[in-house]
Every structure is written in structure tokens, then in C-alpha cells.
PDB file of C-alpha atoms in Angstrom:
ATOM      1  CA  MET W 279       1.805  12.497 -44.160  1.00 96.00           C
ATOM      2  CA  ILE W 280       2.623  10.784 -47.626  1.00 98.00           C
ATOM      3  CA  TYR W 281       0.382  12.080 -50.520  1.00 98.00           C
ATOM      4  CA  VAL W 282       0.140  10.668 -54.055  1.00 98.00           C
ATOM      5  CA  THR W 283      -0.902  12.153 -57.258  1.00 96.00           C
ATOM      6  CA  GLY W 284      -1.001  11.746 -60.945  1.00 93.00           C
ATOM      7  CA  ASN W 285       0.854  13.199 -63.926  1.00 90.00           C
ATOM      8  CA  ILE W 286       2.102  16.769 -63.590  1.00 91.00           C
ATOM      9  CA  HIS W 287       3.519  17.229 -67.143  1.00 87.00           C
ATOM     10  CA  GLY W 288       5.799  20.013 -66.058  1.00 88.00           C
ATOM     11  CA  GLU W 289       2.918  22.320 -65.176  1.00 89.00           C
ATOM     12  CA  ARG W 290       4.404  24.712 -62.439  1.00 89.00           C
ATOM     13  CA  ALA W 291       0.935  26.248 -61.753  1.00 91.00           C
ATOM     14  CA  VAL W 292      -0.229  22.913 -60.443  1.00 92.00           C
ATOM     15  CA  PHE W 293       1.776  23.239 -57.344  1.00 94.00           C
ATOM     16  CA  GLU W 294      -0.184  26.451 -56.473  1.00 91.00           C
ATOM     17  CA  GLY W 295      -3.553  24.861 -56.646  1.00 90.00           C
ATOM     18  CA  PRO W 296      -5.872  24.319 -53.700  1.00 90.00           C
ATOM     19  CA  ALA W 297      -5.223  20.491 -53.579  1.00 90.00           C
ATOM     20  CA  TYR W 298      -1.634  21.179 -52.825  1.00 94.00           C
ATOM     21  CA  GLN W 299      -2.057  23.788 -50.196  1.00 92.00           C
ATOM     22  CA  LYS W 300      -2.851  21.119 -47.571  1.00 93.00           C
ATOM     23  CA  LEU W 301       0.832  19.753 -47.823  1.00 97.00           C
ATOM     24  CA  LYS W 302       2.866  20.849 -44.851  1.00 96.00           C
ATOM     25  CA  GLU W 303       6.526  20.879 -43.808  1.00 96.00           C
ATOM     26  CA  GLY W 304       7.747  17.462 -43.500  1.00 96.00           C
ATOM     27  CA  ASP W 305       5.136  15.812 -45.821  1.00 98.00           C
ATOM     28  CA  THR W 306       5.959  13.847 -48.870  1.00 98.00           C
ATOM     29  CA  LEU W 307       4.272  14.052 -52.317  1.00 98.00           C
ATOM     30  CA  ILE W 308       4.753  11.181 -54.846  1.00 98.00           C
ATOM     31  CA  VAL W 309       4.002  11.699 -58.420  1.00 97.00           C
ATOM     32  CA  CYS W 310       2.968   8.700 -60.533  1.00 96.00           C
ATOM     33  CA  GLY W 311       4.974   9.390 -63.700  1.00 90.00           C
ATOM     34  CA  ASP W 312       5.247  12.195 -66.398  1.00 89.00           C
ATOM     35  CA  PHE W 313       6.742  14.588 -63.878  1.00 93.00           C
ATOM     36  CA  GLY W 314       7.674  16.644 -66.974  1.00 86.00           C
ATOM     37  CA  PHE W 315      10.075  19.352 -65.574  1.00 90.00           C
ATOM     38  CA  LEU W 316      12.832  17.925 -67.710  1.00 87.00           C
ATOM     39  CA  TRP W 317      11.787  18.237 -71.367  1.00 80.00           C
ATOM     40  CA  GLU W 318      13.599  20.916 -73.432  1.00 81.00           C
ATOM     41  CA  GLY W 319      16.300  21.706 -70.871  1.00 83.00           C
ATOM     42  CA  THR W 320      15.334  25.508 -71.115  1.00 87.00           C
ATOM     43  CA  GLU W 321      16.177  28.075 -68.554  1.00 90.00           C
ATOM     44  CA  GLU W 322      12.464  28.445 -67.972  1.00 89.00           C
ATOM     45  CA  GLU W 323      12.389  24.752 -67.022  1.00 87.00           C
ATOM     46  CA  LYS W 324      15.395  25.171 -64.667  1.00 89.00           C
ATOM     47  CA  GLU W 325      13.630  28.126 -62.946  1.00 91.00           C
ATOM     48  CA  ALA W 326      10.494  26.102 -62.557  1.00 90.00           C
ATOM     49  CA  LEU W 327      12.446  23.222 -61.091  1.00 91.00           C
ATOM     50  CA  LYS W 328      14.319  25.577 -58.705  1.00 91.00           C
ATOM     51  CA  SER W 329      10.933  27.002 -57.605  1.00 93.00           C
ATOM     52  CA  LEU W 330       9.953  23.611 -56.244  1.00 95.00           C
ATOM     53  CA  GLU W 331      12.799  24.076 -53.594  1.00 94.00           C
ATOM     54  CA  GLU W 332      10.605  26.607 -52.029  1.00 94.00           C
ATOM     55  CA  LYS W 333       7.946  23.986 -51.197  1.00 96.00           C
ATOM     56  CA  PRO W 334       8.169  22.798 -47.513  1.00 96.00           C
ATOM     57  CA  TYR W 335       7.538  19.192 -48.538  1.00 97.00           C
ATOM     58  CA  THR W 336       9.633  16.539 -50.342  1.00 98.00           C
ATOM     59  CA  ILE W 337       8.577  15.855 -54.072  1.00 98.00           C
ATOM     60  CA  LEU W 338       9.211  12.300 -55.330  1.00 98.00           C
ATOM     61  CA  PHE W 339       8.374  10.888 -58.622  1.00 97.00           C
ATOM     62  CA  VAL W 340       8.468   7.732 -60.807  1.00 97.00           C
ATOM     63  CA  ASP W 341       9.335   8.277 -64.388  1.00 95.00           C
ATOM     64  CA  GLY W 342       6.499   7.916 -67.012  1.00 90.00           C
ATOM     65  CA  SER W 343       6.519   7.653 -70.768  1.00 82.00           C
ATOM     66  CA  HIS W 344       6.977  11.397 -71.358  1.00 76.00           C
ATOM     67  CA  GLU W 345      10.355  12.244 -69.712  1.00 85.00           C
ATOM     68  CA  ASN W 346      13.546  13.430 -71.246  1.00 88.00           C
ATOM     69  CA  PHE W 347      15.797  10.659 -70.201  1.00 88.00           C
ATOM     70  CA  ASP W 348      18.911  12.195 -71.565  1.00 89.00           C
ATOM     71  CA  LEU W 349      18.491  15.090 -69.024  1.00 91.00           C
ATOM     72  CA  LEU W 350      17.163  12.996 -66.228  1.00 92.00           C
ATOM     73  CA  GLU W 351      20.095  10.663 -66.296  1.00 92.00           C
ATOM     74  CA  GLN W 352      22.641  13.525 -66.051  1.00 94.00           C
ATOM     75  CA  TYR W 353      21.517  14.162 -62.340  1.00 95.00           C
ATOM     76  CA  PRO W 354      23.547  12.517 -59.612  1.00 95.00           C
ATOM     77  CA  VAL W 355      22.417   9.172 -58.277  1.00 97.00           C
ATOM     78  CA  VAL W 356      21.953   9.428 -54.433  1.00 98.00           C
ATOM     79  CA  GLU W 357      20.497   7.120 -51.794  1.00 98.00           C
ATOM     80  CA  TYR W 358      17.183   8.275 -50.393  1.00 98.00           C
ATOM     81  CA  ALA W 359      14.938   6.290 -48.016  1.00 98.00           C
ATOM     82  CA  GLY W 360      16.770   2.991 -48.654  1.00 98.00           C
ATOM     83  CA  GLY W 361      16.767   3.087 -52.441  1.00 98.00           C
ATOM     84  CA  SER W 362      18.516   4.884 -55.375  1.00 98.00           C
ATOM     85  CA  THR W 363      17.299   8.134 -56.819  1.00 98.00           C
ATOM     86  CA  HIS W 364      18.260  10.932 -59.103  1.00 97.00           C
ATOM     87  CA  GLN W 365      18.296  14.127 -57.191  1.00 97.00           C
ATOM     88  CA  LEU W 366      17.026  16.992 -59.248  1.00 96.00           C
ATOM     89  CA  ALA W 367      16.814  19.694 -56.522  1.00 95.00           C
ATOM     90  CA  ALA W 368      17.261  19.821 -52.654  1.00 95.00           C
ATOM     91  CA  ASN W 369      13.805  18.351 -52.089  1.00 97.00           C
ATOM     92  CA  VAL W 370      12.998  16.663 -55.598  1.00 97.00           C
ATOM     93  CA  TYR W 371      13.981  13.089 -56.290  1.00 98.00           C
ATOM     94  CA  HIS W 372      13.289  10.662 -59.106  1.00 97.00           C
ATOM     95  CA  LEU W 373      12.635   7.053 -57.604  1.00 98.00           C
ATOM     96  CA  MET W 374      14.535   4.659 -59.833  1.00 97.00           C
ATOM     97  CA  ARG W 375      12.855   1.647 -61.123  1.00 96.00           C
ATOM     98  CA  GLY W 376      12.767  -1.524 -59.157  1.00 97.00           C
ATOM     99  CA  HIS W 377      13.913   0.076 -55.799  1.00 98.00           C
ATOM    100  CA  ILE W 378      12.101  -0.195 -52.514  1.00 98.00           C
ATOM    101  CA  PHE W 379      11.816   2.881 -50.414  1.00 98.00           C
ATOM    102  CA  THR W 380      10.823   3.125 -46.643  1.00 98.00           C
ATOM    103  CA  ILE W 381       9.094   6.504 -45.921  1.00 98.00           C
ATOM    104  CA  GLU W 382       7.315   7.106 -42.675  1.00 97.00           C
ATOM    105  CA  GLY W 383       7.595   3.362 -41.825  1.00 97.00           C
ATOM    106  CA  LYS W 384       5.849   2.247 -45.076  1.00 98.00           C
ATOM    107  CA  THR W 385       7.546   0.220 -47.896  1.00 98.00           C
ATOM    108  CA  ILE W 386       7.087   1.493 -51.330  1.00 98.00           C
ATOM    109  CA  PHE W 387       8.054  -0.386 -54.495  1.00 98.00           C
ATOM    110  CA  ALA W 388       8.637   2.121 -57.276  1.00 98.00           C
ATOM    111  CA  PHE W 389       8.750   1.042 -60.942  1.00 97.00           C
ATOM    112  CA  GLY W 390       8.219   3.743 -63.415  1.00 95.00           C
ATOM    113  CA  GLY W 391       8.234   3.588 -67.307  1.00 91.00           C
ATOM    114  CA  GLY W 392       5.629   2.728 -69.929  1.00 85.00           C
ATOM    115  CA  GLU W 393       5.115   2.849 -73.682  1.00 72.00           C
ATOM    116  CA  SER W 394       3.942   6.038 -75.305  1.00 65.00           C
ATOM    117  CA  GLU W 395       0.413   5.640 -76.995  1.00 65.00           C
ATOM    118  CA  GLU W 396       1.524   8.290 -79.538  1.00 61.00           C
ATOM    119  CA  LYS W 397       4.923   6.780 -80.054  1.00 56.00           C
ATOM    120  CA  GLN W 398       5.247   7.513 -83.719  1.00 57.00           C
ATOM    121  CA  PHE W 399       4.343  11.136 -83.119  1.00 51.00           C
ATOM    122  CA  TYR W 400       7.045  11.559 -80.609  1.00 58.00           C
ATOM    123  CA  ILE W 401       9.595   9.793 -82.750  1.00 54.00           C
ATOM    124  CA  GLU W 402       8.896  12.180 -85.677  1.00 51.00           C
ATOM    125  CA  ALA W 403       9.144  15.110 -83.110  1.00 54.00           C
ATOM    126  CA  GLU W 404      12.494  13.779 -81.789  1.00 58.00           C
ATOM    127  CA  LYS W 405      11.020  13.582 -78.345  1.00 63.00           C
ATOM    128  CA  TRP W 406      11.062   9.809 -77.827  1.00 56.00           C
ATOM    129  CA  TRP W 407      13.548   7.735 -75.857  1.00 55.00           C
ATOM    130  CA  PRO W 408      13.771   3.896 -75.925  1.00 67.00           C
ATOM    131  CA  ARG W 409      14.334   4.107 -72.182  1.00 84.00           C
ATOM    132  CA  GLU W 410      10.827   4.933 -71.637  1.00 79.00           C
ATOM    133  CA  MET W 411      10.320   1.157 -71.439  1.00 89.00           C
ATOM    134  CA  PRO W 412      12.116  -0.774 -68.679  1.00 94.00           C
ATOM    135  CA  THR W 413      14.692  -3.327 -69.417  1.00 94.00           C
ATOM    136  CA  ILE W 414      14.797  -6.926 -68.446  1.00 94.00           C
ATOM    137  CA  GLN W 415      17.809  -6.176 -66.117  1.00 95.00           C
ATOM    138  CA  GLU W 416      15.566  -3.437 -64.232  1.00 96.00           C
ATOM    139  CA  MET W 417      12.775  -6.010 -63.800  1.00 95.00           C
ATOM    140  CA  GLU W 418      15.276  -8.753 -62.522  1.00 97.00           C
ATOM    141  CA  ASN W 419      16.697  -6.239 -60.098  1.00 97.00           C
ATOM    142  CA  GLY W 420      13.259  -5.308 -58.915  1.00 97.00           C
ATOM    143  CA  VAL W 421      12.334  -9.001 -58.416  1.00 97.00           C
ATOM    144  CA  ARG W 422      15.532  -9.573 -56.499  1.00 98.00           C
ATOM    145  CA  ARG W 423      14.727  -6.586 -54.100  1.00 98.00           C
ATOM    146  CA  LEU W 424      11.106  -7.875 -53.677  1.00 98.00           C
ATOM    147  CA  TYR W 425      12.536 -11.274 -52.608  1.00 98.00           C
ATOM    148  CA  GLN W 426      14.693  -9.512 -49.996  1.00 97.00           C
ATOM    149  CA  VAL W 427      11.494  -8.356 -48.363  1.00 98.00           C
ATOM    150  CA  ASP W 428       9.739 -11.685 -48.717  1.00 98.00           C
ATOM    151  CA  LEU W 429       7.543 -10.578 -51.690  1.00 98.00           C
ATOM    152  CA  LYS W 430       5.644  -8.103 -49.497  1.00 98.00           C
ATOM    153  CA  VAL W 431       5.465  -4.257 -49.591  1.00 98.00           C
ATOM    154  CA  ASP W 432       2.918  -1.787 -48.356  1.00 98.00           C
ATOM    155  CA  TYR W 433       2.528   0.149 -51.542  1.00 98.00           C
ATOM    156  CA  ILE W 434       3.392  -0.171 -55.286  1.00 98.00           C
ATOM    157  CA  LEU W 435       3.782   3.074 -57.411  1.00 98.00           C
ATOM    158  CA  THR W 436       4.045   3.029 -61.121  1.00 97.00           C
ATOM    159  CA  HIS W 437       3.243   4.947 -64.201  1.00 95.00           C
ATOM    160  CA  ASP W 438       1.364   2.256 -66.031  1.00 93.00           C
ATOM    161  CA  PRO W 439      -1.352   0.122 -64.493  1.00 91.00           C
ATOM    162  CA  ALA W 440      -1.425  -3.552 -63.971  1.00 84.00           C
ATOM    163  CA  PRO W 441      -3.138  -4.793 -67.265  1.00 75.00           C
ATOM    164  CA  LYS W 442      -6.250  -6.228 -65.926  1.00 78.00           C
ATOM    165  CA  THR W 443      -6.923  -3.015 -64.023  1.00 78.00           C
ATOM    166  CA  ARG W 444      -6.513  -0.758 -67.141  1.00 77.00           C
ATOM    167  CA  VAL W 445      -9.664   1.281 -67.874  1.00 74.00           C
ATOM    168  CA  THR W 446      -8.817   2.423 -71.426  1.00 65.00           C
ATOM    169  CA  TYR W 447      -7.818  -0.556 -73.487  1.00 56.00           C
ATOM    170  CA  SER W 448      -7.471  -0.744 -77.259  1.00 54.00           C
ATOM    171  CA  ILE W 449      -8.582  -4.063 -78.722  1.00 49.00           C
ATOM    172  CA  ASP W 450      -5.659  -4.007 -81.034  1.00 55.00           C
ATOM    173  CA  ARG W 451      -3.134  -3.311 -78.374  1.00 62.00           C
ATOM    174  CA  THR W 452      -0.271  -5.785 -78.151  1.00 71.00           C
ATOM    175  CA  LYS W 453       0.696  -6.675 -74.543  1.00 76.00           C
ATOM    176  CA  THR W 454       4.172  -5.297 -73.633  1.00 84.00           C
ATOM    177  CA  GLN W 455       6.897  -6.923 -71.578  1.00 89.00           C
ATOM    178  CA  LEU W 456       6.273  -4.423 -68.905  1.00 92.00           C
ATOM    179  CA  GLU W 457       2.467  -5.496 -68.699  1.00 90.00           C
ATOM    180  CA  ALA W 458       3.518  -9.243 -68.372  1.00 92.00           C
ATOM    181  CA  PHE W 459       5.893  -8.233 -65.602  1.00 95.00           C
ATOM    182  CA  PHE W 460       3.135  -6.300 -63.714  1.00 95.00           C
ATOM    183  CA  GLU W 461       0.745  -9.284 -64.130  1.00 93.00           C
ATOM    184  CA  GLU W 462       3.411 -11.389 -62.334  1.00 95.00           C
ATOM    185  CA  ILE W 463       3.758  -8.900 -59.579  1.00 96.00           C
ATOM    186  CA  VAL W 464      -0.104  -8.964 -58.944  1.00 95.00           C
ATOM    187  CA  ARG W 465       0.096 -12.683 -58.644  1.00 94.00           C
ATOM    188  CA  GLU W 466       3.162 -12.986 -56.579  1.00 96.00           C
ATOM    189  CA  VAL W 467       3.546  -9.811 -54.429  1.00 97.00           C
ATOM    190  CA  LYS W 468       1.533  -8.918 -51.290  1.00 98.00           C
ATOM    191  CA  TYR W 469       0.658  -5.272 -51.245  1.00 97.00           C
ATOM    192  CA  ASP W 470      -2.054  -2.972 -49.727  1.00 97.00           C
ATOM    193  CA  ARG W 471      -2.428  -0.467 -52.600  1.00 96.00           C
ATOM    194  CA  TRP W 472      -1.118   0.083 -56.204  1.00 97.00           C
ATOM    195  CA  PHE W 473      -1.212   3.689 -57.483  1.00 97.00           C
ATOM    196  CA  TYR W 474      -0.651   4.793 -61.046  1.00 96.00           C
ATOM    197  CA  GLY W 475      -1.080   7.798 -63.332  1.00 92.00           C
ATOM    198  CA  ALA W 476      -0.855   6.860 -67.019  1.00 90.00           C
ATOM    199  CA  GLU W 477      -4.620   6.872 -67.783  1.00 88.00           C
ATOM    200  CA  HIS W 478      -5.405  10.467 -66.810  1.00 88.00           C
ATOM    201  CA  ILE W 479      -8.343   9.541 -64.643  1.00 91.00           C
ATOM    202  CA  ASP W 480      -9.134   9.736 -60.931  1.00 93.00           C
ATOM    203  CA  ARG W 481     -10.782   6.453 -59.799  1.00 91.00           C
ATOM    204  CA  ALA W 482     -10.599   3.530 -57.423  1.00 93.00           C
ATOM    205  CA  VAL W 483     -10.587   0.942 -60.209  1.00 92.00           C
ATOM    206  CA  THR W 484     -10.580  -1.832 -57.605  1.00 93.00           C
ATOM    207  CA  GLU W 485     -10.210  -1.862 -53.806  1.00 93.00           C
ATOM    208  CA  LYS W 486      -6.444  -2.048 -54.248  1.00 94.00           C
ATOM    209  CA  HIS W 487      -5.786  -0.315 -57.590  1.00 95.00           C
ATOM    210  CA  ILE W 488      -6.066   3.483 -57.718  1.00 95.00           C
ATOM    211  CA  ALA W 489      -5.816   5.617 -60.780  1.00 94.00           C
ATOM    212  CA  LEU W 490      -4.749   9.263 -60.213  1.00 94.00           C
ATOM    213  CA  PHE W 491      -4.624  12.413 -62.228  1.00 92.00           C
ATOM    214  CA  TYR W 492      -5.870  15.608 -60.482  1.00 92.00           C
ATOM    215  CA  ASN W 493      -6.481  14.022 -57.103  1.00 94.00           C
ATOM    216  CA  VAL W 494      -3.832  14.558 -54.380  1.00 96.00           C
ATOM    217  CA  ILE W 495      -4.786  12.038 -51.692  1.00 96.00           C
ATOM    218  CA  PRO W 496      -3.150  10.635 -48.524  1.00 97.00           C
ATOM    219  CA  ILE W 497      -1.558   7.246 -49.425  1.00 97.00           C
ATOM    220  CA  ASP W 498      -3.457   5.436 -46.733  1.00 96.00           C
ATOM    221  CA  ILE W 499      -6.939   6.957 -47.429  1.00 93.00           C
ATOM    222  CA  PRO W 500      -9.791   4.557 -47.235  1.00 92.00           C
ATOM    223  CA  THR W 501     -10.876   3.569 -50.822  1.00 90.00           C
ATOM    224  CA  LYS W 502     -14.354   4.741 -50.194  1.00 89.00           C
ATOM    225  CA  LYS W 503     -13.296   8.272 -49.451  1.00 90.00           C
ATOM    226  CA  ILE W 504     -11.240   8.645 -52.782  1.00 90.00           C
ATOM    227  CA  PRO W 505     -12.775  11.351 -54.769  1.00 85.00           C
ATOM    228  CA  LYS W 506     -14.150  10.037 -58.173  1.00 78.00           C
ATOM    229  CA  GLY W 507     -13.599  11.604 -61.463  1.00 72.00           C
ATOM    230  CA  LYS W 508     -16.097  12.302 -64.190  1.00 57.00           C
ATOM    231  CA  GLU W 509     -14.539  10.166 -66.901  1.00 54.00           C
ATOM    232  CA  LYS W 510     -16.555   7.514 -68.650  1.00 46.00           C
ATOM    233  CA  ARG W 511     -15.241   3.860 -68.407  1.00 38.00           C
ATOM    234  CA  GLU W 512     -14.430   2.184 -71.732  1.00 41.00           C
ATOM    235  CA  ASP W 513     -16.831  -0.875 -72.341  1.00 34.00           C
ATOM    236  CA  SER W 514     -14.288  -3.147 -74.159  1.00 34.00           C
ATOM    237  CA  ARG W 515     -11.531  -4.774 -72.266  1.00 31.00           C
ATOM    238  CA  PRO W 516     -10.288  -7.989 -73.893  1.00 35.00           C
ATOM    239  CA  ARG W 517      -9.247 -10.680 -71.505  1.00 34.00           C
ATOM    240  CA  ARG W 518      -6.418 -13.147 -72.158  1.00 35.00           C
ATOM    241  CA  LYS W 519      -5.816 -16.581 -70.535  1.00 35.00           C
ATOM    242  CA  GLU W 520      -2.479 -16.674 -68.876  1.00 37.00           C
ATOM    243  CA  LYS W 521      -0.456 -19.410 -67.664  1.00 39.00           C
ATOM    244  CA  ARG W 522       0.948 -19.240 -64.157  1.00 39.00           C
ATOM    245  CA  GLY W 523       4.610 -18.659 -63.944  1.00 47.00           C
ATOM    246  CA  GLY W 524       6.722 -16.242 -66.038  1.00 57.00           C
ATOM    247  CA  LEU W 525       9.917 -14.607 -66.626  1.00 53.00           C
ATOM    248  CA  PHE W 526      11.271 -14.306 -63.098  1.00 56.00           C
ATOM    249  CA  TRP W 527       9.146 -16.102 -60.482  1.00 53.00           C
ATOM    250  CA  GLY W 528      10.185 -19.813 -60.835  1.00 52.00           C
ATOM    251  CA  ARG W 529      12.375 -19.856 -57.722  1.00 44.00           C
TER     252      ARG W 529
END
């Protein structure tokens, strides 16, 4: 089985919770950003990461906006399931941006990254990395791989949501280049489900767009069976009129 969940933030105890006990040998767990086991580079973090090797299943994650990219990029790049990854442990892999992975016969487009909402705070704390935001080259490479599969995948896994499925939305927020890229993916790519973790909620926002935090769910679970969280939906979501066509799709 392939399972997906939201942000972990380096909390070792999460993996001992009841939601994780259903994962068995040979299963795959994918974390939608902010994996967080690389932050300070301490011995405690190294021990926590090593403890994950005791799990009988494989752990994959896309990067979020709260990762120590200096530490993450020190790990070796290896091929896994048809795409490039950083291997952190025997069974722990970081899915690199813009790669397509085939797991149990399902194609998964992974594209981590996102902008920290408390960016200034993290800059002052010296815990902010410009690489949290994907580059144009990473986006172009992702588009190239999507064309190789005729713009069709089974699943999309990211940290940030597609903008028009965002639940919490500040009216003063400026659209990022990543959001514009995701809007183009929504228009141009055929996919069954899009999972993301940035908003710290558990909800089927639409039939195809699933926000995750505490939930650990099979990737192919029917939308109606997805447990709903208790968070309140924000009332204000500004809409913008967009012209068709964008950075990469005029081909």
C-alpha cells in the first residue's frame, strides 16, 4: 500500500502513533513536506533519523518550507523508482523537485518547496534558506518530464497547494512564482489526486485536492472516506482573473 500524510516537523513520536501502526512491511509512506528530521544537525536528530530504519516500510518525502537545505543537500543523490532522490537512511528518501516516480504501478509527480509565512522570523533566527522556493530551472525540468509522460500522472504530491484550492489565504498575499506554476499544472496536466501538507489541516478541499496533516491515508482512498479535521475554513479567498498560457506551456 502507498500511504500519504502531512507535515512531520521532525517529531519522532509521531511514528509511534496509532495511525502509523497499520503500515506493514513493503508499504510506502509519503510525507507532504516539512519532514524536519534535518534541522540542527545534532546527534539527537541523527539518532532519530536512524531510528526510522527500524520501520518495516519505506519513508519518502517532498521538501517543505521548513527544511535545512544545507544538511539535506549533503546526502547522496540516488535513483529511486525512476526519479532522483537524496537518500537519508536505508529506507528514507527525499523526492527531488520535478521528478516522476513509479511506485506500485502508479506515477507520482513530486514538487516540494514553498514560501515560509513567517519568513522574517526565520531569517532573524538564521534558519531560512532561499532554496525553500523552487527555481525556474526546477520548474522547467518538471515540465519537461511531464511532457515525457504526455502530461498525465496518477498523483501529484507537493508541500504548497494549488492556489485556488488554498484554504487559508491572506488578502494581502502576493502570488508567488510557484503558485503561478501550480496554476498552470492544474490547467494542463491530467491527474487523479493532488495531496499537500502546508496548511496543517485534514480535509478533502475538492474531489481531487486533499490537504493533510494528522491523517495517514491510502493514496487511493475514496474522497468520501477521508476523515475530516475540525479546523474552520477561512471566509475570504480573493480571486484573480488569469489569462491562459504561462511560463512553460506554449509548446
